[in-house]
Amino acid sequence: MRISVLMSLIRATGPIIVGISLGFTLSLLSGTWVGKSCDSDGIGAADEMLIEQPESLKGARKPSSIFSGTTDNGNIEEDFKPRIVPYNKPAQQGPPKKVFRAKYASTELGIRERLFASVFTSKTTLNTLAVAINRTLNHHLDGRLIFFTGTRNRKLPHGMFVVAHGDERPVPNMFHSVRYLLEHHIAEYDWFYLVQDFTYTQPDRLKTLVSHLSMDLKLYMGHPGEFIGGETQGRYCHSGPGFLLSRALLLKLQPFLEQCRTDIVSVRPDEWLGRCIIDYTGISCVEEYESEIKNVSEVAVDGNKSALWPVGIQPPFEPKSRFEVLRWDYFTEEHLFSCVDGAPKCQLNGADRDDVADVIKVALAELNKKYSPVVQLSAPQLVNGYRRFDHTRGMEYTLDLQFQAMTESGHQKSIARRVHLVRPLSQVEIIPMPYVTEGTRVQVLLPLTSYESHIALRFLDHFSSNLFETGENAVLNLLFTYEPAEAQKVSTNDVFAEVKTKVAVVEHRYPSVKVSWISIKTESPGVLRILDIVSRKHAVDTLFLLVTSDTVLNSEFLNRCRMNAISGLQAFFPIHFQDFDPRVAYPEQTPPASPDLVREAGHFDRYTFEEACFYNSDYMTSRTRMPRDLQENEELLESLDLYDVFVQYSGLHVFRAVEPALRQAYRNRTCDPRLNEDVFHRCLQSTLEGRGSRSQLAMLIFEQEQGNST
C-alpha cells in the first residue's frame, strides 16, 4: 500500500525534479564555456574587433567573474575601460603624404575667369583676317584669345597664340579644337566663345552678356539653324556669327566627344557639333535666354506668381484711399477722351498718336512671336484702348485688338485679343555686384588746420573709445596742414603740439595702436592737394575714409563704408546726421547726452560732402583725367571738392545716401572764404539750416517779439 502511494507521487513529481536538475546542470556547463571563450581567440564577434588590455593589468577580471574591489596582492583595482581597436588596422606605408596647396587662393577656391574666345582661321587668312581680329579683340579680352587652324605653318604672326591641328578638314578641326579647350582651359573659364575669323565681334556686349549668366547653366547660345534634311530634332548654332558654350555643357559633353567623332557624319563643322550636343546632352541652340529673375521665381514659395510682370519692373501702385486711385484714360486710333484743356473729346495727334501706333505695333509683334508659326496675325485694328501713368513703373496700356489670323494651311479668320503692355520709365538690367568683405582695413584720413586743433582732441577721445577699444581694423592718419608762417615756428611754437601730445597718450594706452601723421606746408589747404600727397604714400588697393574733426565714427559705419565702396565701380559719400544748436532745440532744458534720431534733434545735412569712402586706385584714375582741364583753369584744384572730382572724372557710380550711424555734434562753424563760390554757398546753407528746424526758429522769433512788445 505504501509502495503504491510512493510510486504515484514519483510519477507526478518525477518529471519536474528531472527538469530542474537538468536545468541547473546545463546552466553550470554553459557558464564555464562562456568564461573560456572570452579568454581565447574565438570566432564570431571576435572576428570583427579585439578588446586590447595593457600588460600592466594582468589581474583584470574575466567578463564572467565578479569584481571584488581588490587584486590578489590586496591593492584596490581601478575600473578598467576597454579600448576598441579595428581588427584589420592598415599598416602605414611610408611617410605621410604632404597636403598640396595651390599657389593662388583663386585656384584653391575654384574661382574662374568668365570668358575665353576661340577663333577659327585658315592658311589663307591667318596673316590677314586673323591678325586683324587679334589687334581689335585681344586687348578687350586681356589676352584670353586663341586661334585654331588646320595647317602647320613655320612662320606665325607675332603676338598671337595659334594652335595648329595638322588636319585641314573642317569637322576634324572642330573636334580637335573642342578637345583642346577641354584639356587645357576647362578648369579656368566659365564660358567659351567660338567664332570664325571673318566675323566682327563687339567684345563689350559679349562680356556684358556672360557677366549676367550663371556659371552653372548648360547653355548653347548663338544664331539657330535648321539641320539639313530635318531628321534631327532641335537646332544647331551657326559658326559664322559665333556661338557661346558654357563650361557645364562642355563637361557634360566630354565623355561622348570621341563617340561623336566616329558616329556622326556631316560636312559642316557647326552642324556636326550641334548634332553631338543635342544627341548626348539634349540641349538645343537658343538665340536668347530668359531673365534670371524668372528662373529664380520657379523655386520660390509661390512659384511663378512671385515674379512680377513685367519681370524686373516695380509692381503697380496700390492706393491707400479712394483719392489715390489712378485714372485710366480711354482712347481710340483717332480720338482721346481725356484732354489737357478739359474737353471731353479731342483729336489724337502728335506724340500721343505716335505712342498709340507704337504700342499697337509692339502688341502685334509680341503676339506673332507667341503664336508663330501655327498662326500668323495681321491687320490690327484698335477696338478699345485704355492707358494710365503709374509714377512707380511707367505708362500702362490695356488694348482690345481685332486681327486677321491665318493658319499654316491658309485658313483665315477674324479674332479679338486683349493685351496688356507697360512702357517702363527705365531699362531693366540685372547688375552683378562684386564680393566685398567687412574685414578690409580702413585708412581714416583727418585733415587738420590750426583752428581745428582743439576739436581734434575730442575726435581722438571718440575714436579711441569707439574703435581702438574694440580692436577695429582701422588706422588713423592725421594730416597737419601748416601755413607758411606757422611752418617757420614749428620748432618753437607748434600749433599742433597739443594734438601730438594727445596722440602719444593714446599710443601709450593702446600699445598695438600706431597713429601716423603727415605735416603739409601749403598756402591753399585744398583737400585735393592734400590727397595727392597722401595717395602716393599708400598702395593702390587702399580703402580711404575721409572725415572731419567733428565726425564721430563707430564700427557700424565703418562696415557700411567697406560694403558701399567698391573698387573700380563705386564711391560712397554718406550724408551725416547734424545735431541742431542745443540752445534752439532744447530751450531752457538740459540737452540729452545722446539725442535720438528725431526731427526735433537734428537733420540729415545734404549740403555737406566732407565724408567719403573710396579706393586709392579710383582717386588716382580720376586725377589722371584732369590734366587737360587743369591747363585751361589753373585754379581748378581749389575750386573743386572731392565729390565733384568723382562725379566728373571717375566714371564710377557715386553712391550718395543718408547714414544714420554717422553723426556730428553742433558747432558754430565759419566757412572759409578761400573756397570757390559753389562750395562756399553750400557751407553757408549747411551752417544756417544746422541751427534748428523752421518751427523751432519761428518759436524763438515769436518769443523775442513777445518780449519786445511787453
XYZ file of C-alpha atoms in Angstrom:
710
model
C 0.000 0.000 0.000
C 2.751 2.382 0.979
C 4.763 1.392 -2.068
C 1.855 2.125 -4.385
C 1.368 5.561 -2.811
C 5.102 6.337 -3.161
C 5.110 5.282 -6.810
C 2.136 7.528 -7.546
C 3.967 10.528 -6.013
C 7.123 9.780 -8.045
C 5.086 9.568 -11.248
C 3.576 13.010 -10.545
C 6.729 14.897 -9.382
C 9.428 12.950 -11.204
C 9.445 14.952 -14.452
C 9.600 18.216 -12.514
C 12.556 17.068 -10.439
C 14.393 15.769 -13.518
C 13.722 19.056 -15.386
C 15.048 21.227 -12.558
C 18.148 19.098 -12.143
C 18.846 19.150 -15.873
C 18.407 22.956 -15.963
C 20.937 23.541 -13.185
C 23.396 21.179 -14.843
C 23.190 22.891 -18.255
C 23.467 26.341 -16.627
C 26.691 25.411 -14.898
C 28.108 23.910 -18.067
C 27.255 26.993 -20.195
C 28.845 29.373 -17.645
C 32.132 27.521 -17.952
C 32.080 27.677 -21.763
C 31.486 31.484 -21.806
C 34.361 32.090 -19.476
C 36.720 30.117 -21.670
C 35.618 31.831 -24.916
C 36.388 35.324 -23.560
C 39.995 34.401 -22.896
C 40.521 32.647 -26.191
C 40.893 33.836 -29.746
C 37.337 32.909 -30.597
C 35.261 33.440 -33.676
C 32.045 35.279 -34.460
C 32.033 38.725 -32.844
C 35.723 38.413 -32.053
C 36.473 38.426 -35.772
C 35.185 41.980 -36.060
C 37.004 43.608 -33.137
C 39.525 42.869 -30.400
C 39.491 44.120 -26.811
C 43.062 45.130 -26.077
C 44.243 45.070 -22.437
C 47.504 46.577 -21.169
C 50.080 44.196 -19.789
C 50.120 46.102 -16.518
C 46.556 44.934 -15.799
C 47.263 41.213 -15.582
C 44.883 40.932 -12.669
C 41.919 42.145 -14.686
C 38.840 40.077 -14.109
C 37.111 37.960 -16.708
C 33.768 39.087 -18.078
C 32.065 36.159 -16.279
C 33.750 36.863 -12.929
C 32.584 39.075 -10.048
C 34.533 42.229 -9.176
C 35.672 42.101 -5.545
C 37.280 45.564 -5.408
C 40.835 44.283 -4.678
C 43.546 42.410 -6.502
C 45.460 39.340 -5.322
C 48.087 41.464 -3.576
C 45.458 43.481 -1.716
C 45.647 46.669 -3.806
C 42.480 48.387 -4.902
C 41.775 47.666 -8.538
C 40.839 50.639 -10.752
C 37.897 50.343 -13.076
C 39.217 49.218 -16.455
C 37.716 50.736 -19.630
C 38.487 48.639 -22.714
C 39.627 50.385 -25.921
C 38.145 49.184 -29.212
C 40.726 48.726 -31.951
C 39.897 47.811 -35.599
C 40.722 44.178 -36.341
C 42.370 44.832 -39.710
C 44.218 48.053 -38.991
C 46.075 49.041 -42.146
C 49.771 49.456 -41.758
C 51.135 52.882 -42.650
C 53.118 52.726 -45.865
C 55.989 55.188 -45.764
C 55.865 58.809 -44.563
C 52.529 60.702 -44.607
C 51.679 62.473 -47.843
C 52.089 66.226 -47.915
C 48.933 68.263 -48.455
C 49.108 70.090 -51.775
C 48.227 73.776 -51.538
C 47.589 75.790 -54.664
C 49.825 78.730 -55.438
C 46.897 81.125 -55.729
C 43.839 81.374 -53.497
C 41.603 81.629 -56.566
C 42.795 78.201 -57.698
C 42.093 76.577 -54.338
C 38.671 78.218 -54.088
C 37.721 77.271 -57.639
C 37.351 80.874 -58.847
C 37.430 81.041 -62.652
C 37.563 83.736 -65.311
C 34.320 84.424 -67.129
C 35.151 84.283 -70.857
C 37.613 82.644 -73.246
C 37.439 83.267 -77.003
C 38.489 80.889 -79.795
C 38.792 81.951 -83.436
C 38.815 79.513 -86.374
C 41.203 80.603 -89.103
C 42.910 79.063 -92.129
C 46.183 79.130 -94.030
C 44.978 81.830 -96.406
C 43.564 84.160 -93.741
C 45.978 83.610 -90.853
C 48.161 86.599 -91.770
C 45.264 88.882 -92.747
C 41.887 88.415 -91.085
C 43.280 86.626 -88.024
C 45.814 89.404 -87.443
C 43.042 91.997 -87.657
C 40.911 90.058 -85.180
C 43.857 89.786 -82.796
C 44.554 93.519 -82.921
C 40.945 94.531 -82.319
C 39.806 91.820 -79.922
C 42.801 90.676 -77.890
C 43.224 93.727 -75.652
C 39.499 93.750 -74.835
C 39.744 90.160 -73.579
C 43.039 90.691 -71.711
C 44.821 88.056 -73.794
C 42.200 85.330 -73.296
C 42.125 84.629 -77.047
C 43.324 81.654 -79.090
C 43.379 80.835 -82.822
C 42.748 77.351 -84.258
C 43.921 76.288 -87.710
C 44.356 73.011 -89.534
C 47.647 73.838 -91.276
C 51.029 73.825 -89.554
C 52.902 76.988 -90.581
C 56.519 77.588 -89.807
C 56.066 81.347 -89.591
C 53.291 82.548 -87.313
C 52.193 86.157 -86.803
C 53.874 87.853 -83.872
C 51.879 88.238 -80.666
C 49.273 85.577 -81.464
C 48.631 82.257 -79.756
C 47.949 79.794 -82.591
C 47.178 76.070 -82.252
C 47.637 74.019 -85.447
C 45.963 70.595 -85.524
C 47.568 69.381 -88.755
C 44.214 68.478 -90.357
C 42.562 70.972 -92.707
C 39.234 69.148 -92.856
C 36.577 71.305 -91.154
C 34.932 68.664 -88.934
C 38.181 67.165 -87.523
C 39.402 70.716 -86.945
C 36.281 71.446 -84.874
C 36.707 68.155 -82.967
C 40.351 68.848 -82.088
C 39.522 72.431 -81.101
C 36.796 71.414 -78.657
C 39.012 68.682 -77.228
C 41.859 71.194 -76.809
C 39.577 73.516 -74.820
C 38.523 70.623 -72.600
C 42.101 69.542 -71.965
C 43.719 72.917 -71.377
C 41.182 75.591 -70.393
C 38.039 73.971 -68.979
C 39.223 74.452 -65.384
C 39.955 78.153 -65.862
C 36.881 79.637 -67.574
C 33.080 79.552 -67.284
C 32.165 80.496 -70.863
C 33.722 79.741 -74.272
C 33.045 81.815 -77.370
C 33.827 80.181 -80.741
C 33.777 82.287 -83.915
C 35.154 82.477 -87.464
C 37.878 84.963 -88.361
C 35.643 86.833 -90.837
C 33.172 87.867 -88.093
C 33.248 91.240 -86.351
C 32.683 90.845 -82.607
C 31.674 93.522 -80.112
C 33.629 92.395 -77.033
C 31.963 94.747 -74.548
C 28.493 93.396 -75.335
C 29.838 89.847 -75.214
C 31.401 90.377 -71.790
C 28.221 92.039 -70.535
C 26.210 89.032 -71.717
C 28.290 86.410 -69.903
C 28.502 88.542 -66.753
C 24.717 88.219 -66.386
C 24.612 84.450 -66.871
C 25.008 81.890 -64.128
C 28.164 79.762 -64.288
C 26.183 76.544 -63.708
C 23.984 76.878 -66.807
C 24.141 74.268 -69.534
C 23.721 76.732 -72.396
C 24.320 76.549 -76.167
C 23.661 80.068 -77.500
C 24.056 81.572 -80.945
C 22.204 82.024 -84.228
C 19.988 78.908 -84.564
C 19.774 76.993 -87.828
C 17.779 74.003 -89.078
C 19.594 70.735 -89.775
C 19.836 69.612 -93.394
C 17.132 67.024 -94.020
C 15.284 67.882 -90.814
C 15.861 64.444 -89.263
C 17.449 65.715 -86.052
C 15.167 67.395 -83.543
C 16.352 70.786 -82.361
C 18.630 73.382 -83.941
C 22.357 73.990 -84.126
C 24.291 77.280 -83.835
C 25.899 78.699 -86.967
C 29.644 79.178 -86.582
C 29.658 82.275 -88.794
C 28.093 84.690 -86.269
C 29.788 82.807 -83.441
C 28.276 80.848 -80.579
C 28.634 80.527 -76.818
C 29.219 77.304 -74.889
C 29.072 77.032 -71.112
C 31.649 75.122 -69.106
C 28.918 72.949 -67.599
C 27.749 71.926 -71.076
C 31.265 71.050 -72.273
C 31.895 68.918 -69.189
C 28.682 67.019 -69.841
C 29.696 66.527 -73.490
C 33.288 65.463 -72.743
C 32.688 61.679 -72.252
C 30.888 61.436 -75.621
C 33.161 63.584 -77.778
C 35.121 60.673 -79.239
C 31.895 58.807 -79.918
C 30.542 61.819 -81.824
C 33.671 61.792 -83.964
C 33.051 58.250 -85.164
C 29.237 58.105 -85.273
C 28.113 61.485 -86.634
C 28.673 62.155 -90.329
C 28.450 65.762 -91.505
C 30.292 68.098 -93.866
C 29.647 71.234 -91.795
C 31.595 71.547 -88.510
C 28.961 73.641 -86.748
C 26.221 71.185 -87.732
C 28.379 68.270 -86.545
C 28.899 69.903 -83.151
C 25.189 70.744 -82.904
C 24.194 67.107 -83.558
C 26.699 65.945 -80.943
C 25.385 68.348 -78.296
C 21.735 67.517 -78.976
C 22.249 63.731 -79.143
C 24.227 63.420 -75.905
C 23.058 66.368 -73.782
C 19.584 67.062 -75.160
C 20.321 70.808 -75.363
C 19.463 72.764 -78.494
C 20.813 76.092 -79.738
C 18.941 79.152 -78.452
C 19.113 82.739 -79.610
C 18.226 84.324 -76.290
C 17.948 83.293 -72.674
C 15.192 84.348 -70.252
C 15.756 86.703 -67.452
C 17.335 85.314 -64.304
C 14.518 86.716 -62.154
C 12.013 84.459 -63.901
C 14.232 81.419 -63.401
C 14.674 82.082 -59.694
C 10.910 82.529 -59.245
C 10.401 78.886 -60.229
C 11.793 77.775 -56.858
C 10.007 80.432 -54.811
C 7.192 79.566 -52.397
C 4.502 80.834 -54.762
C 6.256 79.679 -57.927
C 5.889 81.984 -60.919
C 3.331 84.027 -59.006
C 6.165 85.565 -57.026
C 7.619 87.116 -60.208
C 6.123 90.485 -61.105
C 5.008 91.418 -64.592
C 6.924 92.643 -66.460
C 9.925 90.889 -64.980
C 12.097 93.310 -63.026
C 9.622 96.236 -63.155
C 8.167 97.737 -59.997
C 4.702 96.407 -59.038
C 1.665 98.604 -59.764
C 0.880 101.407 -57.385
C -1.524 100.323 -54.626
C -3.826 103.155 -53.456
C -4.431 103.581 -49.737
C -7.649 105.546 -50.148
C -10.218 106.405 -52.807
C -8.398 109.644 -53.568
C -5.200 107.820 -54.618
C -6.798 105.578 -57.273
C -5.093 106.158 -60.630
C -7.415 107.033 -63.509
C -7.477 105.154 -66.807
C -7.928 107.293 -69.948
C -9.928 105.909 -72.865
C -8.706 106.384 -76.460
C -9.164 105.113 -79.998
C -6.915 105.367 -83.031
C -8.414 108.783 -83.820
C -9.539 110.409 -80.566
C -8.530 110.834 -76.957
C -11.280 111.116 -74.359
C -9.257 112.928 -71.735
C -7.878 116.240 -72.974
C -5.471 118.696 -71.426
C -7.855 121.617 -71.773
C -10.623 119.696 -70.017
C -12.610 118.966 -73.192
C -14.342 115.570 -73.175
C -13.005 114.629 -76.619
C -10.084 115.796 -78.748
C -8.133 114.712 -81.799
C -5.329 112.215 -81.258
C -2.219 113.763 -82.839
C 1.439 114.452 -82.315
C 3.285 112.406 -79.682
C 0.060 110.791 -78.448
C -0.731 109.466 -81.925
C 2.803 108.096 -82.329
C 2.566 106.495 -78.889
C -0.666 104.631 -79.736
C 0.669 103.474 -83.095
C 3.842 102.193 -81.444
C 2.059 100.136 -78.770
C -0.218 98.542 -81.385
C 2.837 97.629 -83.446
C 4.590 96.127 -80.415
C 1.459 94.171 -79.461
C 1.249 92.658 -82.963
C 4.922 91.664 -82.917
C 4.678 90.024 -79.474
C 1.548 88.061 -80.386
C 3.129 86.799 -83.615
C 6.182 85.744 -81.649
C 3.900 83.784 -79.318
C 1.699 82.059 -81.930
C 4.172 81.671 -84.823
C 4.413 79.528 -86.917
C 0.996 77.988 -86.220
C -0.908 81.264 -86.648
C 0.143 84.498 -88.318
C -1.676 87.699 -87.267
C -2.027 90.824 -89.407
C -4.137 93.966 -89.978
C -4.553 95.030 -86.331
C -7.468 97.331 -85.508
C -7.927 99.023 -82.153
C -11.370 98.410 -80.672
C -10.829 99.836 -77.186
C -7.789 101.461 -75.644
C -7.016 102.427 -72.056
C -3.877 103.929 -70.580
C -2.709 105.376 -67.291
C 0.546 106.761 -65.972
C 1.903 104.975 -62.906
C 4.682 107.042 -61.364
C 6.277 103.913 -59.856
C 6.692 101.980 -63.136
C 5.642 103.929 -66.259
C 2.789 104.098 -68.775
C 0.410 101.139 -68.728
C -1.878 100.121 -71.616
C -4.853 97.805 -71.979
C -5.819 97.219 -75.626
C -8.668 95.320 -77.261
C -7.408 94.452 -80.747
C -9.017 92.844 -83.787
C -6.738 90.762 -86.094
C -6.847 88.720 -89.256
C -5.461 85.311 -88.337
C -4.022 82.925 -90.952
C -3.148 79.327 -90.168
C -0.388 77.265 -91.782
C -2.974 75.636 -94.078
C -4.119 79.043 -95.376
C -7.419 79.409 -93.488
C -8.269 82.963 -92.376
C -10.415 84.166 -89.515
C -11.012 87.405 -87.644
C -10.135 87.135 -83.938
C -10.027 89.563 -80.988
C -7.466 89.653 -78.209
C -6.962 91.806 -75.111
C -3.334 92.651 -74.324
C -1.587 94.500 -71.502
C 1.586 96.497 -72.100
C 3.903 98.642 -69.984
C 6.308 101.295 -71.201
C 8.755 101.382 -68.248
C 10.418 104.541 -67.066
C 13.871 102.968 -67.292
C 15.632 99.988 -68.813
C 15.779 96.949 -66.554
C 19.135 95.240 -66.156
C 20.479 92.711 -63.671
C 23.684 94.226 -62.305
C 26.084 91.710 -60.749
C 27.697 93.148 -57.632
C 31.226 92.074 -56.776
C 32.017 90.411 -53.498
C 33.145 92.773 -50.736
C 34.114 91.923 -47.194
C 33.775 93.633 -43.842
C 37.359 92.705 -42.933
C 39.060 95.304 -45.137
C 41.405 97.675 -43.342
C 40.233 101.296 -43.453
C 42.719 104.156 -43.603
C 40.975 107.071 -41.875
C 42.203 110.467 -43.146
C 41.674 113.547 -40.951
C 42.916 116.843 -42.460
C 43.520 119.473 -39.744
C 44.210 123.182 -39.764
C 45.424 125.242 -36.840
C 41.948 126.483 -35.829
C 40.713 122.849 -35.630
C 43.433 121.577 -33.269
C 41.270 121.859 -30.114
C 38.416 119.985 -31.826
C 40.825 117.205 -32.822
C 41.330 116.379 -29.144
C 37.662 115.490 -28.812
C 37.875 113.486 -32.068
C 40.727 111.400 -30.624
C 38.694 110.637 -27.498
C 35.739 109.373 -29.552
C 37.990 107.431 -31.930
C 39.804 105.715 -29.051
C 36.681 104.641 -27.173
C 34.699 103.548 -30.260
C 37.401 101.933 -32.423
C 40.722 101.420 -30.644
C 38.998 99.972 -27.589
C 37.137 97.384 -29.695
C 40.154 96.444 -31.841
C 38.580 97.698 -35.073
C 40.666 97.144 -38.227
C 41.221 100.844 -38.886
C 44.289 103.106 -38.990
C 44.126 106.805 -38.139
C 46.152 109.247 -40.265
C 46.378 112.868 -39.094
C 47.164 115.356 -41.856
C 48.580 118.511 -40.231
C 48.269 121.456 -42.609
C 50.655 124.332 -41.841
C 50.505 127.763 -43.365
C 53.946 129.181 -44.316
C 54.120 131.396 -41.206
C 53.122 128.505 -38.940
C 55.662 126.165 -40.539
C 58.542 128.554 -39.711
C 57.690 128.413 -35.994
C 57.097 124.671 -35.778
C 60.257 124.083 -33.696
C 59.406 126.734 -31.100
C 55.625 127.116 -31.246
C 53.973 124.147 -32.923
C 50.261 124.847 -33.395
C 49.600 121.075 -33.272
C 51.770 120.352 -30.220
C 48.775 119.590 -28.011
C 47.365 117.156 -30.586
C 50.696 115.344 -30.916
C 50.912 115.022 -27.141
C 47.426 113.539 -27.105
C 48.485 111.039 -29.786
C 51.399 109.903 -27.613
C 48.998 109.330 -24.696
C 46.669 107.264 -26.904
C 49.524 105.125 -28.218
C 50.720 104.501 -24.667
C 47.222 103.444 -23.600
C 46.838 101.084 -26.591
C 50.269 99.517 -27.299
C 49.100 97.816 -30.506
C 47.904 101.139 -31.990
C 50.052 103.380 -34.162
C 48.676 106.781 -35.183
C 50.556 108.222 -38.135
C 50.696 111.859 -39.146
C 51.927 113.855 -42.095
C 52.931 117.520 -41.952
C 51.999 119.513 -45.065
C 53.068 123.084 -45.777
C 50.717 124.892 -48.189
C 49.161 128.294 -48.747
C 45.886 126.801 -50.014
C 44.807 123.836 -47.873
C 42.572 122.304 -50.515
C 41.533 118.696 -49.987
C 42.727 117.616 -53.453
C 46.273 118.858 -52.891
C 46.352 117.027 -49.560
C 45.009 113.812 -51.095
C 47.602 113.987 -53.871
C 50.335 113.759 -51.237
C 48.639 111.030 -49.205
C 47.754 108.947 -52.266
C 51.412 108.494 -53.229
C 52.251 107.123 -49.767
C 49.717 104.232 -49.878
C 49.111 101.203 -52.049
C 46.620 101.459 -54.891
C 44.210 98.989 -53.232
C 43.941 101.074 -50.031
C 40.459 101.953 -48.801
C 40.334 105.587 -47.663
C 37.766 107.162 -45.338
C 37.923 110.951 -45.401
C 36.455 112.582 -42.268
C 36.365 115.912 -40.434
C 37.241 116.761 -36.858
C 33.510 116.835 -35.993
C 32.874 113.301 -37.283
C 32.074 110.627 -34.692
C 32.958 107.179 -36.036
C 31.804 103.737 -34.917
C 32.060 100.137 -36.110
C 28.609 100.156 -37.707
C 29.507 102.969 -40.068
C 32.930 101.505 -40.883
C 31.267 98.278 -42.013
C 28.932 100.208 -44.305
C 31.905 102.126 -45.627
C 33.562 98.825 -46.562
C 30.401 97.459 -48.179
C 29.459 100.592 -50.154
C 32.891 101.486 -51.535
C 33.687 99.071 -54.387
C 36.995 99.308 -56.213
C 36.524 100.224 -59.863
C 32.735 100.528 -59.505
C 31.515 102.783 -56.708
C 32.488 105.573 -54.313
C 30.435 106.273 -51.183
C 29.569 109.789 -49.960
C 27.416 109.426 -46.810
C 25.035 112.122 -45.551
C 25.618 112.518 -41.834
C 23.023 113.480 -39.230
C 23.740 117.001 -37.992
C 22.611 117.904 -34.471
C 20.830 121.258 -34.046
C 22.059 124.035 -31.777
C 21.116 122.834 -28.258
C 20.029 126.374 -27.352
C 17.449 126.225 -30.137
C 16.441 122.559 -29.952
C 16.262 122.433 -26.120
C 15.487 125.968 -24.863
C 15.680 126.214 -21.087
C 16.383 122.452 -20.925
C 19.401 120.255 -20.397
C 20.299 118.569 -23.724
C 20.345 114.737 -23.572
C 23.722 113.040 -23.627
C 22.801 111.023 -26.729
C 19.821 112.597 -28.530
C 17.508 110.373 -30.541
C 17.294 110.429 -34.315
C 14.215 112.674 -34.478
C 13.452 115.830 -36.425
C 13.489 117.969 -33.273
C 17.108 116.920 -32.564
C 18.690 117.486 -35.981
C 18.569 116.732 -39.689
C 20.485 114.949 -42.453
C 22.762 117.620 -43.894
C 22.515 117.307 -47.675
C 24.782 120.307 -48.281
C 27.981 118.713 -46.968
C 30.198 116.312 -48.899
C 33.113 116.173 -46.464
C 32.967 112.458 -45.527
C 33.808 109.988 -48.288
C 34.760 106.303 -48.708
C 36.782 105.448 -51.806
C 39.706 103.379 -53.041
C 43.072 104.921 -53.792
C 43.116 103.417 -57.288
C 39.830 105.149 -58.153
C 41.122 108.503 -56.932
C 44.344 108.130 -58.903
C 42.369 107.262 -62.043
C 40.197 110.333 -61.592
C 43.212 112.607 -61.176
C 44.846 111.308 -64.341
C 41.818 112.511 -66.326
C 42.106 116.114 -65.124
C 45.326 117.496 -66.722
C 43.591 118.876 -69.827
C 41.118 120.870 -67.726
C 43.926 121.974 -65.392
C 45.765 123.537 -68.324
C 42.697 125.617 -69.126
C 41.976 126.512 -65.492
C 44.926 126.536 -63.093
C 42.670 127.172 -60.085
C 40.624 124.029 -60.718
C 42.135 122.155 -57.768
C 40.961 124.882 -55.384
C 37.526 125.270 -56.971
C 36.586 121.557 -56.927
C 35.892 119.353 -53.951
C 36.328 115.582 -53.859
C 32.666 114.924 -54.711
C 32.949 116.966 -57.924
C 36.087 115.076 -58.922
C 34.411 111.676 -58.634
C 31.241 112.851 -60.396
C 33.026 114.496 -63.337
C 36.176 112.418 -63.853
C 35.958 108.975 -62.236
C 33.327 107.271 -64.390
C 32.196 105.400 -61.245
C 28.783 105.154 -59.685
C 28.752 107.771 -56.916
C 26.609 106.383 -54.115
C 25.073 109.205 -52.056
C 22.869 108.086 -49.166
C 21.829 109.145 -45.662
C 23.817 107.422 -42.923
C 22.087 107.144 -39.519
C 25.247 105.773 -37.854
C 27.243 108.903 -38.757
C 26.512 111.918 -36.556
C 28.057 115.315 -35.911
C 27.544 117.437 -32.832
C 26.596 121.055 -33.348
C 29.422 123.559 -33.711
C 29.255 127.152 -34.853
C 31.450 126.829 -37.914
C 32.940 129.585 -40.025
C 33.089 128.990 -43.774
C 36.500 129.506 -45.377
C 36.279 132.486 -47.772
C 39.002 130.921 -49.920
C 36.562 128.252 -51.110
C 35.019 128.564 -54.546
C 31.601 130.162 -54.851
C 29.561 126.945 -55.040
C 31.348 125.243 -52.142
C 31.206 128.407 -50.051
C 27.452 128.747 -50.716
C 26.860 125.110 -49.676
C 28.825 125.715 -46.482
C 26.702 128.760 -45.612
C 23.476 126.870 -46.358
C 24.616 123.955 -44.186
C 25.506 126.302 -41.317
C 22.189 128.153 -41.445
C 19.995 125.031 -41.647
C 22.018 123.392 -38.875
C 20.886 125.900 -36.253
C 17.406 124.417 -35.851
C 14.180 123.459 -37.560
C 11.853 126.062 -39.014
C 9.298 125.614 -36.261
C 11.968 125.991 -33.568
C 13.408 129.129 -35.156
C 9.909 130.555 -35.650
C 9.142 129.956 -31.974
C 12.308 131.826 -30.961
C 11.381 134.781 -33.158
C 7.863 134.762 -31.752
C 9.132 134.722 -28.165
C 11.550 137.566 -28.900
C 8.779 139.655 -30.427
C 6.544 138.920 -27.452
C 9.326 140.001 -25.130
C 9.947 143.207 -27.070
C 6.241 144.083 -27.112
C 5.985 143.787 -23.355
